[in-house]
Coordinates of C-alpha atoms in Angstrom, one line a residue:
M1 CA -82.7 13.5 -39.3
L2 CA -83.6 11.7 -36.1
P3 CA -86.4 9.1 -36.3
P4 CA -89.7 10.2 -34.7
R5 CA -89.2 8.1 -31.6
N6 CA -85.7 9.3 -31.0
S7 CA -87.0 12.9 -31.4
L8 CA -89.5 12.2 -28.7
C9 CA -86.9 10.7 -26.4
L10 CA -84.6 13.7 -26.9
L11 CA -87.5 16.1 -26.3
L12 CA -88.4 14.4 -23.0
L13 CA -84.7 14.3 -22.0
L14 CA -84.3 18.0 -22.6
Y15 CA -87.5 18.7 -20.7
V16 CA -86.5 16.7 -17.6
S17 CA -83.0 18.2 -17.6
G18 CA -84.2 21.7 -18.1
R19 CA -86.5 21.6 -15.2
A20 CA -83.5 21.2 -12.9
Y21 CA -82.1 24.7 -13.7
K22 CA -83.0 28.3 -12.9
F23 CA -82.0 31.1 -15.2
D24 CA -81.4 34.7 -14.3
I25 CA -80.8 35.9 -17.9
L26 CA -84.5 36.7 -18.4
N27 CA -87.1 38.3 -16.2
R28 CA -90.2 37.3 -18.2
N29 CA -93.5 36.2 -16.6
H30 CA -95.2 33.2 -18.3
E31 CA -98.9 32.9 -18.4
P32 CA -100.1 31.3 -15.1
R33 CA -101.4 27.7 -15.4
E34 CA -103.8 25.6 -13.4
G35 CA -102.2 24.8 -10.0
D36 CA -99.4 27.4 -10.2
V37 CA -98.4 29.0 -6.9
R38 CA -96.8 32.3 -5.9
L39 CA -95.8 34.4 -2.9
F40 CA -97.3 37.8 -3.0
G41 CA -97.1 41.1 -1.2
S42 CA -93.4 41.2 0.0
K43 CA -90.2 42.8 -1.2
N44 CA -88.5 39.5 -0.6
V45 CA -89.3 36.9 -3.3
S46 CA -88.9 34.1 -0.7
E47 CA -91.7 35.5 1.5
G48 CA -95.4 36.5 1.0
R49 CA -99.0 35.5 1.1
V50 CA -99.6 32.1 -0.4
E51 CA -101.6 32.2 -3.6
I52 CA -102.7 29.5 -6.1
Y53 CA -104.0 29.7 -9.6
H54 CA -107.3 28.0 -10.3
D55 CA -110.2 28.4 -12.8
G56 CA -108.5 31.4 -14.4
K57 CA -107.7 33.5 -11.3
W58 CA -105.4 33.7 -8.4
G59 CA -106.7 33.0 -4.9
T60 CA -105.4 32.5 -1.4
V61 CA -105.0 29.7 1.1
C62 CA -106.6 29.7 4.6
D63 CA -104.3 29.1 7.6
D64 CA -106.6 26.5 9.1
N65 CA -104.5 23.4 9.7
W66 CA -101.6 24.8 7.6
D67 CA -98.3 23.4 8.9
M68 CA -94.7 23.0 7.8
A69 CA -95.4 20.0 5.7
D70 CA -97.7 22.2 3.6
A71 CA -95.2 25.0 3.5
Q72 CA -92.4 22.6 2.4
V73 CA -94.5 21.5 -0.6
L74 CA -95.2 25.1 -1.6
C75 CA -91.6 26.2 -1.3
R76 CA -90.3 23.3 -3.3
Q77 CA -92.9 23.9 -6.0
L78 CA -91.4 27.4 -6.2
N79 CA -87.9 25.9 -6.6
F80 CA -86.7 27.0 -3.1
L81 CA -84.7 24.7 -0.9
G82 CA -87.6 24.3 1.5
A83 CA -89.7 26.2 4.0
K84 CA -88.3 28.4 6.8
S85 CA -91.4 29.4 8.7
I86 CA -95.2 30.1 8.5
V87 CA -96.6 33.6 8.7
T88 CA -100.1 34.2 10.0
G89 CA -101.9 37.5 10.6
K90 CA -99.5 39.6 8.6
D91 CA -100.8 42.2 6.2
Y92 CA -99.5 41.5 2.7
G93 CA -101.9 44.0 1.1
Q94 CA -105.4 43.6 -0.5
A95 CA -106.3 40.1 -1.6
P96 CA -109.2 40.6 -4.0
G97 CA -109.6 37.0 -5.2
P98 CA -111.3 34.0 -3.7
I99 CA -110.0 31.8 -0.9
W100 CA -109.3 28.7 -2.9
L101 CA -107.9 26.2 -0.3
D102 CA -108.9 25.4 3.3
D103 CA -108.0 22.6 5.7
I104 CA -105.2 21.5 3.3
N105 CA -103.3 18.4 4.4
C106 CA -100.0 17.6 2.7
K107 CA -97.8 14.7 3.6
G108 CA -94.7 16.7 2.6
R109 CA -93.7 14.6 -0.3
E110 CA -96.0 16.1 -2.9
T111 CA -94.6 18.1 -5.8
H112 CA -97.6 20.5 -6.2
L113 CA -99.8 22.0 -3.6
F114 CA -103.0 21.2 -5.3
T115 CA -102.2 17.5 -5.2
C116 CA -102.5 17.5 -1.4
E117 CA -105.8 16.7 0.3
F118 CA -108.2 19.6 0.8
K119 CA -111.9 20.3 1.2
G120 CA -112.5 21.3 -2.4
W121 CA -111.8 24.4 -4.5
G122 CA -113.4 27.4 -2.8
E123 CA -115.0 25.5 0.1
T124 CA -114.0 27.5 3.1
D125 CA -115.4 29.3 6.2
C126 CA -112.4 31.6 6.3
T127 CA -112.0 35.3 5.6
H128 CA -108.9 37.0 4.1
K129 CA -107.8 37.9 7.6
E130 CA -106.8 34.2 7.8
D131 CA -104.8 34.0 4.6
V132 CA -101.6 32.2 5.3
G133 CA -98.1 33.4 4.5
V134 CA -94.8 31.6 4.2
I135 CA -91.1 32.3 4.3
C136 CA -89.1 29.9 2.1
E137 CA -85.5 28.8 2.6
T138 CA -83.1 30.4 0.1
G139 CA -79.7 29.4 1.6
S140 CA -77.4 32.0 3.1
I141 CA -78.3 34.8 0.7
N142 CA -81.4 36.8 1.1
V143 CA -82.4 37.7 -2.5
D144 CA -83.9 41.2 -3.0
I145 CA -86.8 41.7 -5.4
N146 CA -84.7 43.9 -7.7
D147 CA -82.2 41.0 -8.2
S148 CA -84.7 38.2 -8.3
T149 CA -84.1 34.9 -10.0
Q150 CA -86.9 33.7 -12.2
S151 CA -87.7 30.2 -13.6
L152 CA -87.6 29.9 -17.4
D153 CA -90.4 27.4 -17.8
H154 CA -91.7 26.7 -21.3
S155 CA -93.3 23.4 -20.3
I156 CA -96.8 24.6 -21.4
G157 CA -95.5 24.4 -24.9
L158 CA -94.4 20.9 -24.3
S159 CA -97.9 19.9 -23.4
D160 CA -99.2 21.2 -26.8
F161 CA -96.3 19.5 -28.6
L162 CA -96.9 16.1 -27.0
G163 CA -100.6 16.5 -27.9
Q164 CA -99.6 17.1 -31.5
I165 CA -97.4 14.0 -31.5
F166 CA -100.4 12.0 -30.3
D167 CA -102.7 13.5 -32.9
D168 CA -100.3 12.9 -35.8
G169 CA -99.5 9.4 -34.6
N170 CA -95.9 9.6 -35.9
G171 CA -93.7 6.9 -34.4
C172 CA -96.4 5.3 -32.5
D173 CA -95.5 1.8 -31.4
F174 CA -98.3 0.6 -29.0
L175 CA -101.7 -0.5 -30.2
I176 CA -104.8 0.0 -28.0
V177 CA -107.8 -2.0 -29.1
V178 CA -111.0 -0.7 -27.5
Q179 CA -113.9 -3.1 -27.5
S180 CA -117.5 -2.3 -26.5
P181 CA -120.5 -4.7 -26.7
T182 CA -123.4 -3.1 -28.6
G183 CA -126.1 -5.3 -27.1
N184 CA -127.0 -6.8 -30.4
K185 CA -126.3 -10.3 -31.7
Q186 CA -124.5 -11.3 -34.9
E187 CA -125.9 -13.8 -37.4
D188 CA -124.1 -16.7 -35.7
G189 CA -125.5 -15.7 -32.3
T190 CA -122.3 -14.2 -30.9
P191 CA -122.4 -10.7 -29.3
E192 CA -121.8 -7.8 -31.6
I193 CA -118.7 -5.8 -30.6
S194 CA -117.9 -2.3 -31.6
E195 CA -114.1 -1.9 -32.0
K196 CA -111.9 1.1 -32.1
T197 CA -108.1 1.2 -32.5
I198 CA -105.7 3.8 -31.2
C199 CA -102.0 3.9 -31.8
A200 CA -99.9 5.5 -29.0
H201 CA -96.3 5.7 -27.8
K202 CA -95.0 3.1 -25.5
M203 CA -92.7 5.5 -23.7
I204 CA -95.6 7.7 -22.7
L205 CA -97.9 4.9 -21.6
S206 CA -95.1 3.1 -19.7
Q207 CA -95.8 5.7 -16.9
I208 CA -99.3 4.1 -16.4
P209 CA -98.9 0.6 -15.0
F210 CA -102.3 -0.6 -16.3
F211 CA -101.1 -0.6 -19.9
N212 CA -98.2 -2.9 -19.1
A213 CA -96.3 -1.2 -21.9
S214 CA -93.0 -2.9 -21.2
V215 CA -90.4 -4.4 -23.5
G216 CA -91.9 -7.0 -25.8
I217 CA -95.5 -5.8 -25.3
T218 CA -96.9 -4.0 -28.4
N219 CA -100.7 -4.0 -27.8
I220 CA -103.5 -4.2 -25.3
T221 CA -107.2 -4.7 -25.4
V222 CA -109.5 -2.5 -23.3
N223 CA -113.1 -3.2 -22.6
L224 CA -115.4 -0.2 -22.3
S225 CA -119.1 0.4 -22.3
L226 CA -120.4 1.7 -25.6
P227 CA -121.4 5.1 -24.4
C228 CA -117.9 5.7 -23.1
Q229 CA -116.0 4.6 -26.2
P230 CA -116.1 8.1 -27.9
H231 CA -114.3 9.6 -24.9
F232 CA -111.4 7.2 -24.8
T233 CA -109.3 9.1 -27.3
S234 CA -109.5 12.2 -25.2
F235 CA -108.5 10.2 -22.2
I236 CA -105.4 8.8 -23.9
R237 CA -104.5 12.3 -25.1
Y238 CA -104.8 13.5 -21.5
I239 CA -102.0 11.1 -20.6
Y240 CA -99.8 12.9 -23.0
T241 CA -100.8 16.5 -22.3
R242 CA -102.3 16.5 -18.8
K243 CA -105.0 18.7 -20.2
M244 CA -108.6 17.8 -21.1
D245 CA -112.0 19.4 -21.6
V246 CA -114.7 17.8 -19.5
T247 CA -118.4 18.2 -20.0
L248 CA -121.1 17.0 -17.6
S249 CA -122.1 14.4 -20.3
S250 CA -118.6 13.0 -20.5
A251 CA -117.7 13.3 -16.8
L252 CA -118.9 9.9 -15.6
C253 CA -117.1 8.0 -18.4
L254 CA -113.9 9.9 -17.9
H255 CA -114.1 9.5 -14.1
Q256 CA -114.5 5.8 -14.5
M257 CA -111.5 5.6 -16.9
A258 CA -109.4 7.6 -14.5
S259 CA -110.4 5.2 -11.7
N260 CA -109.7 2.1 -13.7
F261 CA -106.3 3.3 -15.0
G262 CA -105.1 4.7 -11.7
L263 CA -105.1 8.4 -12.4
K264 CA -106.1 9.6 -9.0
Q265 CA -105.7 13.3 -9.5
L266 CA -107.9 13.3 -12.7
M267 CA -110.4 11.1 -10.9
E268 CA -110.7 13.5 -7.9
D269 CA -110.9 16.7 -10.1
I270 CA -113.6 15.2 -12.2
G271 CA -115.4 14.0 -9.1
R272 CA -115.6 17.6 -7.9
L273 CA -117.5 18.5 -11.1
F274 CA -120.4 16.2 -9.9
S275 CA -121.2 18.7 -7.2
K276 CA -122.5 21.0 -10.0
I277 CA -125.3 18.5 -10.9
L278 CA -126.2 17.0 -7.5
P279 CA -129.0 19.6 -6.9
E280 CA -130.6 18.9 -10.2
D281 CA -132.4 15.7 -9.2
S282 CA -135.2 16.3 -6.6
T283 CA -135.8 12.5 -6.6
F284 CA -132.3 11.9 -5.2
H285 CA -131.8 8.9 -7.4
N286 CA -128.8 10.4 -9.0
Q287 CA -127.2 11.4 -5.7
V288 CA -127.7 7.9 -4.4
S289 CA -126.3 6.4 -7.6
F290 CA -123.2 8.7 -7.5
Y291 CA -122.6 7.7 -3.9
K292 CA -122.6 4.0 -4.8
Y293 CA -120.3 4.7 -7.7
A294 CA -117.9 6.7 -5.5
V295 CA -117.7 3.8 -3.0
E296 CA -117.0 1.3 -5.9
T297 CA -114.3 3.5 -7.4
K298 CA -112.9 4.5 -4.0
D299 CA -113.2 8.2 -4.8
L300 CA -113.3 9.8 -1.4
V301 CA -113.9 13.3 -2.7
L302 CA -117.0 12.3 -4.7
E303 CA -118.2 10.2 -1.8
E304 CA -117.9 13.1 0.6
N305 CA -119.7 15.5 -1.9
C306 CA -122.6 13.1 -2.2
V307 CA -123.0 12.4 1.6
Q308 CA -122.6 16.1 2.5
Y309 CA -125.3 17.1 0.0
M310 CA -127.7 14.5 1.3
A311 CA -126.9 15.3 5.0
W312 CA -127.6 19.0 4.3
N313 CA -130.9 18.2 2.6
Y314 CA -131.8 15.2 4.9
Q315 CA -135.5 16.1 5.2
N316 CA -136.0 16.3 1.5
L317 CA -134.1 13.0 1.1
T318 CA -136.4 11.2 3.6
R319 CA -139.4 12.3 1.5
S320 CA -138.0 11.4 -1.8
P321 CA -138.6 8.2 -3.9
A322 CA -135.0 7.2 -3.3
W323 CA -135.3 7.0 0.5
S324 CA -136.5 3.4 0.9
G325 CA -133.7 2.2 -1.5
L326 CA -130.8 3.7 0.6
S327 CA -128.1 1.2 1.5
V328 CA -127.3 0.5 5.2
G329 CA -123.8 2.0 4.5
L330 CA -125.2 5.3 3.2
L331 CA -127.7 5.6 6.1
R332 CA -125.0 4.9 8.6
A333 CA -122.7 7.5 6.9
L334 CA -125.5 10.1 7.2
L335 CA -126.2 9.3 10.9
T336 CA -122.6 9.8 11.9
R337 CA -122.5 13.4 10.6
S338 CA -122.9 16.5 12.8
D339 CA -123.8 18.6 9.8
L340 CA -127.0 16.7 9.2
V341 CA -129.8 19.2 8.9
A342 CA -133.3 18.3 10.3
S343 CA -136.1 20.0 12.1
D344 CA -135.2 18.2 15.3
K345 CA -133.8 14.9 16.6
Y346 CA -137.2 13.3 16.9
F347 CA -137.7 13.7 13.2
V348 CA -134.4 11.8 12.6
L349 CA -135.6 9.0 14.8
Q350 CA -138.9 8.7 13.0
S351 CA -137.2 8.7 9.6
V352 CA -134.9 5.8 10.6
E353 CA -137.7 3.9 12.2
R354 CA -139.7 4.3 9.0
W355 CA -136.8 3.1 6.8
I356 CA -136.3 0.0 9.0
S357 CA -140.0 -0.8 8.9
E358 CA -140.1 -0.5 5.1
K359 CA -137.1 -2.8 4.8
G360 CA -138.8 -5.4 6.9
D361 CA -137.0 -8.7 7.5
S362 CA -134.3 -7.8 5.0
I363 CA -132.5 -5.9 7.8
D364 CA -131.3 -8.1 10.6
L365 CA -131.9 -7.1 14.3
E366 CA -128.2 -6.4 14.9
T367 CA -128.1 -3.9 12.0
Q368 CA -131.4 -2.3 13.2
A369 CA -130.0 -1.8 16.7
D370 CA -126.8 -0.3 15.2
L371 CA -128.7 2.3 13.2
L372 CA -131.0 3.1 16.1
G373 CA -128.0 3.4 18.4
R374 CA -126.7 6.2 16.2
I375 CA -129.7 8.4 17.1
R376 CA -128.6 11.0 19.6
F377 CA -131.4 10.5 22.1
P378 CA -130.3 13.2 24.5
M379 CA -130.9 15.7 21.7
I380 CA -134.6 14.7 21.3
P381 CA -136.9 17.4 22.7
A382 CA -138.1 16.4 26.2
E383 CA -141.8 16.7 25.4
K384 CA -141.3 14.1 22.6
L385 CA -139.4 11.6 24.7
Y386 CA -142.7 10.8 26.5
V387 CA -144.4 9.6 23.3
I388 CA -141.7 7.3 22.0
E389 CA -142.8 4.2 23.9
S390 CA -146.4 4.5 22.6
S391 CA -145.7 5.7 19.1
S392 CA -142.5 3.9 18.0
P393 CA -143.1 0.9 15.7
L394 CA -139.8 -0.7 16.9
Y395 CA -140.0 -0.1 20.6
S396 CA -141.1 -3.6 21.5
T397 CA -138.4 -5.2 19.3
H398 CA -135.6 -3.1 20.8
K399 CA -137.0 -2.3 24.2
T400 CA -133.7 -2.5 26.2
M401 CA -131.9 -0.2 23.7
Y402 CA -134.8 2.3 23.7
R403 CA -135.0 2.3 27.5
D404 CA -131.3 2.8 28.0
N405 CA -131.1 5.7 25.6
M406 CA -134.3 7.3 26.9
L407 CA -132.9 7.1 30.4
K408 CA -129.8 8.9 29.2
A409 CA -131.9 11.5 27.5
F410 CA -134.0 12.2 30.6
Q411 CA -130.9 12.5 32.7
F412 CA -129.5 15.0 30.2
N413 CA -132.6 17.1 30.5
V414 CA -132.7 17.2 34.3
L415 CA -129.0 17.2 35.3
L416 CA -126.2 19.7 34.7
F417 CA -123.5 18.3 32.5
S418 CA -121.0 18.4 35.3
N419 CA -123.2 15.8 37.1
L420 CA -123.5 13.8 33.9
T421 CA -119.8 13.5 33.5
K422 CA -119.5 12.1 37.0
Q423 CA -121.8 9.3 35.8
K424 CA -119.3 8.6 33.0
F425 CA -121.1 10.4 30.3
G426 CA -118.0 11.9 28.6
K427 CA -118.0 15.1 26.6
E428 CA -116.5 13.2 23.7
N429 CA -119.7 11.1 23.5
N430 CA -121.4 11.9 20.2
D431 CA -124.8 11.5 21.9
Y432 CA -124.3 14.9 23.4
Q433 CA -123.2 16.6 20.1
P434 CA -126.1 18.4 18.4
R435 CA -126.7 18.4 14.7
I436 CA -128.2 21.3 12.9
Y437 CA -131.8 21.6 14.1
T438 CA -134.0 24.1 12.4
A439 CA -137.3 23.8 14.4
E440 CA -138.5 26.8 16.4
P441 CA -137.2 28.5 18.4
W442 CA -133.7 27.6 17.2
S443 CA -133.8 29.2 13.7
I444 CA -135.2 32.1 11.8
V445 CA -135.2 32.9 8.1
L446 CA -133.9 36.1 6.5
E447 CA -134.4 37.1 2.9
L448 CA -133.0 39.5 0.4
S449 CA -136.1 40.7 -1.4
I450 CA -136.3 42.7 -4.6
R451 CA -135.4 46.4 -4.3
T452 CA -138.2 48.6 -5.3
S453 CA -138.7 52.4 -5.4
S454 CA -139.2 54.1 -2.1
S455 CA -142.8 54.9 -2.9
Q456 CA -144.0 51.4 -3.4
T457 CA -143.6 47.8 -2.7
H458 CA -145.3 44.9 -4.6
S459 CA -145.7 41.2 -4.5
R460 CA -144.7 38.6 -7.0
P461 CA -145.8 35.0 -7.3
I462 CA -143.5 32.2 -6.3
D463 CA -143.4 28.8 -8.1
K464 CA -145.0 26.6 -5.3
R465 CA -142.6 23.8 -6.2
Q466 CA -139.8 26.0 -4.8
R467 CA -139.8 24.8 -1.3
Y468 CA -137.3 23.7 1.3
N469 CA -138.2 20.8 3.6
N470 CA -141.7 20.8 2.1
R471 CA -142.3 24.2 3.5
Y472 CA -143.1 27.4 1.5
I473 CA -140.9 30.4 2.3
H474 CA -143.8 32.2 3.9
G475 CA -146.4 29.4 3.9
Y476 CA -148.3 30.9 1.0
G477 CA -147.7 31.6 -2.7
Y478 CA -146.3 35.2 -2.7
E479 CA -143.4 37.0 -1.3
T480 CA -143.2 40.7 -0.6
S481 CA -140.5 42.7 -2.3
S482 CA -139.9 45.2 0.6
Y483 CA -136.1 45.3 0.6
S484 CA -135.3 45.8 4.2
Q485 CA -138.1 44.2 6.3
T486 CA -136.9 40.6 6.0
R487 CA -133.1 40.9 6.5
S488 CA -133.1 42.0 10.1
K489 CA -134.9 40.1 12.9
S490 CA -134.7 39.7 16.7
F491 CA -135.5 36.4 18.3
S492 CA -135.0 34.4 21.5
T493 CA -133.8 30.9 22.3
P494 CA -133.2 29.0 25.6
V495 CA -129.6 29.1 26.5
H496 CA -129.5 25.3 25.9
N497 CA -131.9 22.6 24.7
S498 CA -131.7 20.8 28.0
L499 CA -135.0 21.1 30.0
I500 CA -133.3 22.7 33.0
F501 CA -132.5 25.7 30.8
K502 CA -136.0 26.0 29.4
D503 CA -136.7 29.3 31.2
T504 CA -133.2 30.8 30.8
V505 CA -133.6 32.9 27.7
K506 CA -130.9 34.3 25.4
R507 CA -131.9 37.1 23.0
W508 CA -130.4 37.5 19.5
Q509 CA -130.3 40.0 16.8
A510 CA -129.7 38.7 13.2
N511 CA -128.9 40.9 10.2
I512 CA -127.8 40.5 6.6
L513 CA -125.4 43.4 5.8
M514 CA -125.2 44.4 2.1
N515 CA -122.4 47.0 1.9
R516 CA -119.6 48.7 3.8
Q517 CA -121.8 51.5 5.0
E518 CA -124.1 49.0 6.7
C519 CA -121.2 47.2 8.2
S520 CA -119.8 50.5 9.5
N521 CA -123.2 51.3 11.0
H522 CA -123.0 48.0 13.0
G523 CA -119.5 48.7 14.1
V524 CA -117.9 45.9 12.1
R525 CA -115.5 45.6 9.2
C526 CA -116.6 43.4 6.3
E527 CA -114.4 42.0 3.6
S528 CA -117.2 40.7 1.3
F529 CA -120.9 41.0 0.8
P530 CA -123.5 39.9 1.8
V531 CA -122.5 39.0 5.3
A532 CA -124.6 37.6 8.1
K533 CA -124.3 39.0 11.6
L534 CA -125.7 37.3 14.7
T535 CA -125.2 39.1 17.9
P536 CA -126.3 38.1 21.5
Q537 CA -128.3 40.8 23.1
N538 CA -127.9 39.7 26.8
Y539 CA -125.1 38.1 28.7
I540 CA -125.7 34.8 30.6
S541 CA -122.9 33.2 32.5
Q542 CA -122.7 29.6 31.5
S543 CA -119.1 28.6 31.1
E544 CA -119.9 25.0 30.1
I545 CA -122.0 26.1 27.1
L546 CA -120.6 27.1 23.7
F547 CA -122.7 28.3 20.8
R548 CA -121.7 26.9 17.3
N549 CA -124.1 29.0 15.2
R550 CA -124.5 28.6 11.5
V551 CA -126.2 30.2 8.5
L552 CA -127.7 28.0 5.9
L553 CA -128.1 29.2 2.3
V554 CA -131.3 27.8 0.9
C555 CA -131.4 28.0 -2.9
Q556 CA -134.8 29.2 -4.3
G557 CA -136.5 27.6 -1.3
Q558 CA -135.5 24.2 -2.6
Y559 CA -132.2 22.9 -1.2
V560 CA -129.3 23.9 1.1
C561 CA -126.3 24.8 -1.1
Q562 CA -124.0 26.1 1.6
I563 CA -123.5 26.1 5.4
Q564 CA -121.2 28.6 7.0
D565 CA -120.1 28.8 10.7
F566 CA -120.3 32.1 12.5
K567 CA -116.9 33.4 13.6
S568 CA -116.9 36.4 16.0
N569 CA -120.6 36.7 15.2
M570 CA -120.0 37.1 11.5
A571 CA -120.4 34.7 8.5
S572 CA -119.9 35.2 4.8
V573 CA -123.0 34.0 3.1
S574 CA -122.8 34.0 -0.6
A575 CA -120.7 33.2 -3.7
N576 CA -118.7 36.4 -3.6
A577 CA -115.1 37.4 -3.7
T578 CA -114.0 35.0 -1.0
Q579 CA -116.6 32.1 -1.1
V580 CA -117.5 29.5 -3.7
L581 CA -120.7 27.5 -3.2
P582 CA -120.2 23.8 -2.8
Y583 CA -123.4 23.3 -4.8
P584 CA -124.5 25.9 -7.4
C585 CA -127.6 28.1 -7.2
A586 CA -129.0 29.7 -10.3
G587 CA -129.2 33.4 -10.0
D588 CA -127.9 33.4 -6.4
Q589 CA -131.5 33.5 -5.2
F590 CA -131.1 32.6 -1.5
T591 CA -133.0 32.6 1.7
Y592 CA -130.7 32.7 4.7
Q593 CA -131.6 30.4 7.7
I594 CA -129.9 31.4 10.9
V595 CA -129.5 28.4 13.2
V596 CA -128.5 28.7 16.9
T597 CA -126.7 25.6 18.2
P598 CA -125.7 25.4 21.9
E599 CA -123.6 22.5 23.1
Y600 CA -121.8 21.5 26.3
V601 CA -118.0 21.8 26.2

């Protein structure tokens, strides 16, 4: 009988060798696993709609930014020679699942599609019309589906087997000593240390450079905080099995371990879990702490999740206890974003001035000027430009900077953009790129009220703490449950926020459509419900102006949990068959804020 360690070596050798072969003696489908991919909807096994398995169900991939590097990774994961071509717009049949991936960016060297960079699972503004397809390279023979070659892959059993080897401890040859200070003192005055020992296998740990499990090294000491010590065994077991159960209570510890030990994929996947708890803290202390932690651990996914949430809920952030404690780096990151949501640009200026004033002398003049320079002055409403000199607490300190930017803003309001560009104000200049401004007349709110019988409507009380941007949904404590009155509105906006277009009015019709019949009545085809429809009601010829309109999903009147762009006047607006909310909303109780955003192009 082979010694335990030799058995492990033989098992790994057989696994690695077996992965290189494809068998056509069986046509048996294995249970899909996290990250599996397939091509669906074609008689040819080397062609089809790209689908990936996540969270227990198959979903598709949007064609935004999809290129041959992404297709190569997909085809190699499916054991094809490589990718032949990309297919867009082809009908591969009904795709009932979610759109899992969007804006994916593979380098071409990855072995699995889900290890490439992407927005986040289910974060997309696409519809199934944009599902991408791929044709993979098979060589000179085109294989028909009736003579298909299938992979014989029992590696899921290997994961369980390796987990059992770790649990039993047979043949372990590498000792990990975990030490955690308890915060107490021993009788001799030295710090009390809680110690835990784990015996592992050097061959497994040799794949993780941190452990330095090379020849002649038989042990290592790891220092952990006491609250994280109970989760370390699960972390080591993950190195064997690549499987782990993560709870919100264990997520921070496991994320920190993944960061310290260089397990990037685990770190990023756990980082995505934090989005589930970001909305829970109305004080924003947790969001700010998570951001600091993400910067320290270099977790770009978690950092983006935190900054995006705070940008979408900027007004609530500025009124929270955490506002004055924001770092310069975080405030700068917020001010660079075009998806920052605020009533108008003047509010953003006032909030930054207040932050600088509260910091006092701790912020040097150069940093103050840098932050103020990130205010997009041309976007400030013209009537509010006139009061800046008299009302700004920092005007006298940074007079030149204010005057230069206010001059640019006044020119923006009285000159056509074609004249501005002649004065070297380029279109690529962020000063002319609007954010998401919700003040009247640029936005309206639509609601899905409770359905009642046709003979009556009634009102129900609202928890007055449920507010968004310190504003009650209706400005008072009750909402009416009439089902159809609040999901269809007409409104008007200027064709642009520049003062010269003040009297040039564009009329809009906004609707929330709930089913196929309503979509049909509006002459559109809908793939999921609800869906927002925003239609211009009059034509105004302005070739230099483009509308980038959006719908904001506001959860229970408290926080923005999703922002979707309108494409061809339509936007999917809920966690449905194709969309997954970046930030969860209990009970899917939304109000829908339609925002019109014109910009020069």
